[in-house]
Amino acid sequence: MQRKHALRSTSLVVGAAFLLAGCTSVGNVGSETSSTGSASTKSASDMVMVTVVKAQTIPWFQRMEVGVKSFAETSGVDARQEGADDVSPEKQVQIVQDLIAQQPTAITVVPNSPEALDSVLKQARDQGIIVVSHEATGIKNVDIDIEAFDNASYGSEIMDNLGECMGGKGEYVQFVGGLTAQTHMEWVDAAYENQQANFPDMTRVETPIESTDDQGTAYERAKEVLAKYPNIAGFQGSAGNDVPGIARAVQEAGLEDQVCVMGTSIPSVANQYLADGSIDKIFFWDPALAGEAQLKIALMLAEGDTIEEGTDLGIEGYTSLKKLDGYDNVFVGQASVAADAETAKKYDF
């Protein structure tokens, strides 16, 4: 079996070139923010904002809660995080539905299924609640969607690294948390397009495999892949729990030096596998900063400000937002990082 090729060890900041759109602005909600008061009269200390994540049990979103709490401390806004115990879209819809009755100033959300949330988010906005989303390019019924980076570039960059690791040939598979996870599908689709165009001797042996963003499920399905495809040479993971689950299966099979494993994760979860080569490289952005970015946008809208090309949120990676081409209300930062075993040690989450 093809052994891994040398990897570039430098951290990468993934970004695409965007056509500037002048000062086109969106999201000025003015005084229509909440039935409890207008933006012009409410102070931050009178505002309530709730971040609804995919699941509270996932380490990625436990890290996001750090950012939510930090925002609450620095802004004076009553901000908190809520989420279900799994990634069921139905449970997330119910959480948002319950919040509407509480009339918060804003709801920020990381959707399990943008389509499932469409109706309930419309209800929220109809009630004057500001809605900001993350990991949901193209979602309807939100004031602003904020992305850490351009998703197509992120997925393509992962494939550049996976292709290099595999020596440009061999069989691979892709994992996603769910087929309804918008960003996960954008990443793997862009990676697949890159592979077809630039790594013709690589073969994706199956369509994306769902892990339900559960490390145990990713582990079991990775074991099935290893048994079914004895020549498998690469795995791409999308959910934060995919890569460590896959790595555990690779480690147990003693294939650290033969199988390339890459994808989205955070250092605290991946470090033990990065150390022995079961994971080759992880790609991520700080969920805490993403949580703060969502809430800062909601606060700006509640205070009557606009989000536009070049907006500086005062948050690392979100200091000069770019308006994503083709969308009226989607903005991206420059917050992505790629790390191998050495560079991952610089991060404390």
Short mmCIF file of C-alpha atoms in Angstrom, two decimals:
data_model
loop_
_atom_site.label_atom_id
_atom_site.label_comp_id
_atom_site.label_asym_id
_atom_site.label_seq_id
_atom_site.Cartn_x
_atom_site.Cartn_y
_atom_site.Cartn_z
CA MET A 1 0.00 0.00 0.00
CA GLN A 2 1.14 3.52 -0.77
CA ARG A 3 2.88 5.06 2.24
CA LYS A 4 2.11 8.62 3.22
CA HIS A 5 4.00 11.35 1.44
CA ALA A 6 5.59 14.20 3.33
CA LEU A 7 3.16 16.85 4.45
CA ARG A 8 3.58 20.57 4.52
CA SER A 9 3.73 21.58 8.16
CA THR A 10 2.98 25.22 7.87
CA SER A 11 -0.36 26.48 9.13
CA LEU A 12 -2.67 27.59 6.39
CA VAL A 13 -5.20 30.32 6.41
CA VAL A 14 -7.82 29.35 3.90
CA GLY A 15 -9.40 32.08 1.89
CA ALA A 16 -10.68 32.78 -1.56
CA ALA A 17 -10.39 35.91 -3.63
CA PHE A 18 -13.63 37.80 -3.51
CA LEU A 19 -14.85 40.57 -5.78
CA LEU A 20 -15.41 43.58 -3.59
CA ALA A 21 -18.96 44.77 -3.60
CA GLY A 22 -18.36 48.37 -2.65
CA CYS A 23 -20.24 49.34 0.49
CA THR A 24 -23.35 47.29 -0.14
CA SER A 25 -24.92 46.77 3.25
CA VAL A 26 -27.63 44.54 4.63
CA GLY A 27 -29.17 43.73 7.93
CA ASN A 28 -30.15 47.19 9.20
CA VAL A 29 -33.14 46.15 11.23
CA GLY A 30 -33.52 49.53 12.87
CA SER A 31 -36.28 49.62 15.47
CA GLU A 32 -37.90 46.38 14.29
CA THR A 33 -35.72 44.22 16.49
CA SER A 34 -37.99 43.06 19.26
CA SER A 35 -41.46 43.56 20.65
CA THR A 36 -39.84 44.37 23.99
CA GLY A 37 -38.32 47.62 22.75
CA SER A 38 -36.67 49.36 19.84
CA ALA A 39 -32.99 49.26 19.01
CA SER A 40 -32.65 52.98 19.60
CA THR A 41 -33.82 52.80 23.21
CA LYS A 42 -32.50 49.48 24.49
CA SER A 43 -29.07 49.21 26.04
CA ALA A 44 -26.95 46.05 25.91
CA SER A 45 -27.80 45.26 29.53
CA ASP A 46 -31.49 45.09 28.57
CA MET A 47 -30.90 42.59 25.77
CA VAL A 48 -31.19 38.80 25.85
CA MET A 49 -29.47 36.67 23.19
CA VAL A 50 -29.47 32.89 22.91
CA THR A 51 -27.10 30.79 20.80
CA VAL A 52 -28.65 27.50 19.68
CA VAL A 53 -26.04 24.92 18.68
CA LYS A 54 -26.22 21.54 16.99
CA ALA A 55 -25.80 19.68 20.30
CA GLN A 56 -24.48 20.67 23.71
CA THR A 57 -22.72 17.30 24.09
CA ILE A 58 -20.22 17.92 21.27
CA PRO A 59 -16.79 19.28 22.32
CA TRP A 60 -16.83 21.72 19.41
CA PHE A 61 -19.91 23.44 20.82
CA GLN A 62 -18.69 23.22 24.37
CA ARG A 63 -15.82 25.36 23.13
CA MET A 64 -18.34 27.70 21.43
CA GLU A 65 -20.00 28.24 24.79
CA VAL A 66 -16.72 29.69 26.06
CA GLY A 67 -17.12 32.43 23.47
CA VAL A 68 -20.78 32.98 24.35
CA LYS A 69 -19.86 33.50 28.00
CA SER A 70 -16.98 35.79 27.06
CA PHE A 71 -19.30 37.92 24.95
CA ALA A 72 -21.77 38.17 27.83
CA GLU A 73 -19.03 39.35 30.18
CA THR A 74 -17.58 41.97 27.85
CA SER A 75 -20.80 43.30 26.31
CA GLY A 76 -23.20 43.27 29.25
CA VAL A 77 -25.76 41.36 27.16
CA ASP A 78 -27.57 38.49 28.89
CA ALA A 79 -26.22 35.80 26.52
CA ARG A 80 -26.42 32.03 26.92
CA GLN A 81 -26.15 28.86 24.86
CA GLU A 82 -28.69 26.08 24.42
CA GLY A 83 -28.70 22.83 22.49
CA ALA A 84 -30.12 19.32 22.54
CA ASP A 85 -28.35 16.13 23.55
CA ASP A 86 -27.98 14.99 19.93
CA VAL A 87 -28.08 16.46 16.43
CA SER A 88 -31.76 15.84 15.79
CA PRO A 89 -33.16 18.68 13.64
CA GLU A 90 -36.53 18.20 15.33
CA LYS A 91 -35.08 18.86 18.78
CA GLN A 92 -33.35 21.99 17.52
CA VAL A 93 -36.58 23.26 15.98
CA GLN A 94 -38.35 22.76 19.31
CA ILE A 95 -35.67 24.70 21.18
CA VAL A 96 -36.06 27.66 18.81
CA GLN A 97 -39.86 27.39 19.04
CA ASP A 98 -39.69 27.57 22.82
CA LEU A 99 -37.35 30.57 22.66
CA ILE A 100 -39.73 32.56 20.47
CA ALA A 101 -42.25 32.64 23.33
CA GLN A 102 -39.55 34.17 25.55
CA GLN A 103 -39.02 37.07 23.09
CA PRO A 104 -35.22 37.37 23.24
CA THR A 105 -33.57 40.22 21.39
CA ALA A 106 -31.74 37.75 19.15
CA ILE A 107 -31.35 34.07 18.40
CA THR A 108 -28.09 32.91 16.86
CA VAL A 109 -28.08 29.40 15.49
CA VAL A 110 -25.81 26.72 14.05
CA PRO A 111 -28.35 24.57 12.18
CA ASN A 112 -28.40 20.80 11.95
CA SER A 113 -30.72 21.24 8.97
CA PRO A 114 -31.30 24.71 7.48
CA GLU A 115 -34.39 23.41 5.71
CA ALA A 116 -35.94 22.08 8.92
CA LEU A 117 -35.42 25.43 10.65
CA ASP A 118 -36.80 27.57 7.83
CA SER A 119 -40.35 27.89 9.12
CA VAL A 120 -39.53 28.44 12.78
CA LEU A 121 -36.88 31.06 11.98
CA LYS A 122 -39.46 32.93 9.92
CA GLN A 123 -41.71 32.90 12.97
CA ALA A 124 -38.90 34.36 15.04
CA ARG A 125 -38.22 37.18 12.60
CA ASP A 126 -41.96 37.87 12.25
CA GLN A 127 -41.94 38.42 16.01
CA GLY A 128 -39.17 41.01 15.65
CA ILE A 129 -36.38 38.71 16.87
CA ILE A 130 -33.01 39.16 15.19
CA VAL A 131 -31.68 35.90 13.72
CA VAL A 132 -28.01 35.28 12.92
CA SER A 133 -26.75 31.92 11.63
CA HIS A 134 -23.40 30.19 11.27
CA GLU A 135 -22.42 27.18 9.12
CA ALA A 136 -25.49 27.74 6.98
CA THR A 137 -24.67 29.44 3.69
CA GLY A 138 -27.88 30.03 1.75
CA ILE A 139 -30.23 29.55 4.70
CA LYS A 140 -33.46 31.49 4.45
CA ASN A 141 -35.10 33.69 7.08
CA VAL A 142 -32.00 35.02 8.81
CA ASP A 143 -30.75 38.59 9.00
CA ILE A 144 -27.10 37.62 8.55
CA ASP A 145 -25.24 34.36 8.03
CA ILE A 146 -21.62 34.57 9.17
CA GLU A 147 -19.06 32.03 7.99
CA ALA A 148 -15.52 31.65 9.26
CA PHE A 149 -14.29 31.42 5.65
CA ASP A 150 -15.37 30.54 2.14
CA ASN A 151 -16.58 26.94 2.41
CA ALA A 152 -15.61 25.86 -1.09
CA SER A 153 -12.03 27.03 -0.56
CA TYR A 154 -11.89 25.23 2.79
CA GLY A 155 -13.02 21.91 1.32
CA SER A 156 -10.70 22.25 -1.64
CA GLU A 157 -7.74 22.98 0.65
CA ILE A 158 -8.42 19.81 2.64
CA MET A 159 -8.28 17.83 -0.60
CA ASP A 160 -5.01 19.50 -1.61
CA ASN A 161 -3.50 18.19 1.61
CA LEU A 162 -5.15 14.78 1.45
CA GLY A 163 -4.02 14.36 -2.15
CA GLU A 164 -0.47 15.27 -1.21
CA CYS A 165 -0.50 12.82 1.69
CA MET A 166 -1.80 10.02 -0.53
CA GLY A 167 0.74 10.72 -3.26
CA GLY A 168 -2.06 11.64 -5.63
CA LYS A 169 -3.44 8.11 -5.93
CA GLY A 170 -5.53 5.52 -4.15
CA GLU A 171 -8.98 5.03 -2.66
CA TYR A 172 -10.59 7.36 -0.14
CA VAL A 173 -13.88 8.11 1.60
CA GLN A 174 -15.53 11.21 3.03
CA PHE A 175 -17.53 11.48 6.26
CA VAL A 176 -20.14 14.13 7.13
CA GLY A 177 -22.12 14.66 10.29
CA GLY A 178 -25.29 14.41 8.22
CA LEU A 179 -26.36 14.76 4.62
CA THR A 180 -28.46 17.76 5.70
CA ALA A 181 -25.43 19.51 7.26
CA GLN A 182 -25.05 22.37 4.78
CA THR A 183 -21.41 23.24 5.35
CA HIS A 184 -20.25 19.63 5.60
CA MET A 185 -21.74 18.91 2.20
CA GLU A 186 -20.18 22.05 0.72
CA TRP A 187 -16.76 20.97 2.01
CA VAL A 188 -16.92 17.43 0.67
CA ASP A 189 -18.45 18.53 -2.65
CA ALA A 190 -15.66 21.07 -3.19
CA ALA A 191 -13.05 18.51 -2.16
CA TYR A 192 -14.51 15.95 -4.56
CA GLU A 193 -14.52 18.44 -7.42
CA ASN A 194 -10.88 19.26 -6.66
CA GLN A 195 -9.97 15.57 -6.61
CA GLN A 196 -11.62 14.90 -9.94
CA ALA A 197 -9.89 17.87 -11.55
CA ASN A 198 -6.45 17.60 -10.01
CA PHE A 199 -5.97 14.09 -8.60
CA PRO A 200 -7.34 11.81 -11.33
CA ASP A 201 -5.62 8.73 -9.91
CA MET A 202 -7.56 9.01 -6.65
CA THR A 203 -10.96 7.32 -6.34
CA ARG A 204 -13.79 8.10 -3.94
CA VAL A 205 -15.23 4.65 -3.32
CA GLU A 206 -18.54 5.74 -1.75
CA THR A 207 -20.74 8.81 -1.47
CA PRO A 208 -20.35 10.70 1.83
CA ILE A 209 -20.88 8.54 4.91
CA GLU A 210 -22.97 9.92 7.79
CA SER A 211 -21.57 9.85 11.32
CA THR A 212 -24.35 11.83 13.09
CA ASP A 213 -21.44 13.83 14.54
CA ASP A 214 -20.81 11.02 16.99
CA GLN A 215 -17.29 9.76 17.60
CA GLY A 216 -18.44 6.21 18.33
CA THR A 217 -20.45 6.07 15.12
CA ALA A 218 -17.52 7.45 13.11
CA TYR A 219 -15.28 4.79 14.66
CA GLU A 220 -17.67 1.95 13.79
CA ARG A 221 -18.20 3.14 10.23
CA ALA A 222 -14.48 3.65 9.72
CA LYS A 223 -13.91 0.05 10.83
CA GLU A 224 -16.49 -1.05 8.26
CA VAL A 225 -14.67 0.93 5.56
CA LEU A 226 -11.31 -0.61 6.49
CA ALA A 227 -12.82 -4.09 6.29
CA LYS A 228 -14.68 -3.45 3.05
CA TYR A 229 -11.83 -1.67 1.26
CA PRO A 230 -8.49 -3.22 2.27
CA ASN A 231 -6.64 -0.79 -0.02
CA ILE A 232 -8.25 2.35 1.40
CA ALA A 233 -5.63 5.10 1.61
CA GLY A 234 -7.48 8.18 2.83
CA PHE A 235 -10.30 9.54 4.96
CA GLN A 236 -11.75 13.05 5.00
CA GLY A 237 -13.85 13.95 8.05
CA SER A 238 -16.23 16.89 8.33
CA ALA A 239 -17.90 16.82 11.75
CA GLY A 240 -15.70 17.53 14.75
CA ASN A 241 -16.12 13.96 15.96
CA ASP A 242 -15.41 12.30 12.59
CA VAL A 243 -11.64 12.57 12.51
CA PRO A 244 -10.88 11.22 16.03
CA GLY A 245 -13.37 8.38 15.51
CA ILE A 246 -11.76 7.46 12.21
CA ALA A 247 -8.29 7.78 13.73
CA ARG A 248 -9.15 5.34 16.51
CA ALA A 249 -10.11 2.71 13.93
CA VAL A 250 -6.93 3.37 11.93
CA GLN A 251 -4.82 3.21 15.08
CA GLU A 252 -6.33 -0.08 16.20
CA ALA A 253 -5.66 -1.55 12.76
CA GLY A 254 -2.03 -0.44 12.95
CA LEU A 255 -2.37 1.57 9.74
CA GLU A 256 -1.05 4.94 10.95
CA ASP A 257 1.70 4.91 8.33
CA GLN A 258 -0.46 3.72 5.44
CA VAL A 259 -3.76 5.59 5.75
CA CYS A 260 -4.10 9.37 5.58
CA VAL A 261 -6.68 10.93 7.90
CA MET A 262 -7.62 14.60 7.65
CA GLY A 263 -10.55 16.91 8.26
CA THR A 264 -12.23 19.23 10.70
CA SER A 265 -11.47 18.82 14.39
CA ILE A 266 -10.02 20.76 17.30
CA PRO A 267 -6.60 20.18 18.88
CA SER A 268 -7.84 19.05 22.29
CA VAL A 269 -9.78 16.21 20.67
CA ALA A 270 -7.23 15.34 17.98
CA ASN A 271 -3.87 15.75 19.73
CA GLN A 272 -3.51 12.16 20.95
CA TYR A 273 -3.99 10.89 17.40
CA LEU A 274 -1.87 13.58 15.78
CA ALA A 275 0.98 12.47 18.06
CA ASP A 276 1.23 8.97 16.55
CA GLY A 277 0.16 9.81 13.00
CA SER A 278 -3.34 8.34 13.19
CA ILE A 279 -4.42 11.85 12.20
CA ASP A 280 -2.19 13.68 9.74
CA LYS A 281 -3.64 17.17 9.81
CA ILE A 282 -6.69 18.95 11.18
CA PHE A 283 -8.52 21.96 9.84
CA PHE A 284 -10.54 24.20 12.09
CA TRP A 285 -11.55 27.62 13.28
CA ASP A 286 -12.01 28.58 16.91
CA PRO A 287 -15.65 27.86 17.82
CA ALA A 288 -15.41 30.33 20.70
CA LEU A 289 -14.56 33.17 18.33
CA ALA A 290 -17.33 32.07 15.95
CA GLY A 291 -19.78 32.18 18.83
CA GLU A 292 -18.65 35.69 19.70
CA ALA A 293 -18.87 36.78 16.07
CA GLN A 294 -22.50 35.68 15.76
CA LEU A 295 -23.47 37.56 18.90
CA LYS A 296 -21.49 40.68 17.99
CA ILE A 297 -23.37 40.86 14.69
CA ALA A 298 -26.68 40.47 16.52
CA LEU A 299 -25.69 43.28 18.91
CA MET A 300 -24.70 45.56 16.06
CA LEU A 301 -28.04 44.95 14.33
CA ALA A 302 -29.93 45.50 17.57
CA GLU A 303 -28.16 48.85 17.96
CA GLY A 304 -29.17 49.89 14.45
CA ASP A 305 -25.83 49.29 12.74
CA THR A 306 -25.31 47.55 9.41
CA ILE A 307 -23.06 44.70 8.31
CA GLU A 308 -21.21 45.48 5.12
CA GLU A 309 -18.09 44.75 3.11
CA GLY A 310 -15.12 45.43 5.38
CA THR A 311 -17.01 45.43 8.69
CA ASP A 312 -14.65 44.86 11.61
CA LEU A 313 -16.19 42.87 14.43
CA GLY A 314 -13.12 43.37 16.63
CA ILE A 315 -12.70 39.59 16.82
CA GLU A 316 -9.66 37.73 15.52
CA GLY A 317 -10.39 36.32 12.06
CA TYR A 318 -13.43 38.59 11.65
CA THR A 319 -11.76 42.00 11.31
CA SER A 320 -12.65 42.64 7.67
CA LEU A 321 -15.75 40.75 6.58
CA LYS A 322 -16.24 39.86 2.93
CA LYS A 323 -19.66 39.65 1.33
CA LEU A 324 -19.97 36.24 -0.29
CA ASP A 325 -20.62 36.54 -3.99
CA GLY A 326 -24.13 35.50 -4.95
CA TYR A 327 -25.74 36.18 -1.56
CA ASP A 328 -27.26 39.29 -0.06
CA ASN A 329 -26.73 38.43 3.60
CA VAL A 330 -23.77 36.02 3.81
CA PHE A 331 -20.45 37.31 5.09
CA VAL A 332 -17.20 35.46 5.62
CA GLY A 333 -14.15 36.01 7.78
CA GLN A 334 -10.61 34.75 7.42
CA ALA A 335 -10.55 32.49 10.47
CA SER A 336 -9.46 29.05 9.27
CA VAL A 337 -6.34 27.21 10.40
CA ALA A 338 -4.63 23.98 9.33
CA ALA A 339 -2.39 22.23 11.83
CA ASP A 340 -0.22 19.14 12.02
CA ALA A 341 1.06 17.55 15.22
CA GLU A 342 3.53 20.35 15.89
CA THR A 343 1.45 23.39 15.03
CA ALA A 344 -1.63 22.03 16.86
CA LYS A 345 0.29 22.34 20.13
CA LYS A 346 -0.01 26.11 19.92
CA TYR A 347 -3.74 25.96 20.58
CA ASP A 348 -5.26 25.44 24.02
CA PHE A 349 -8.69 24.17 23.00
#
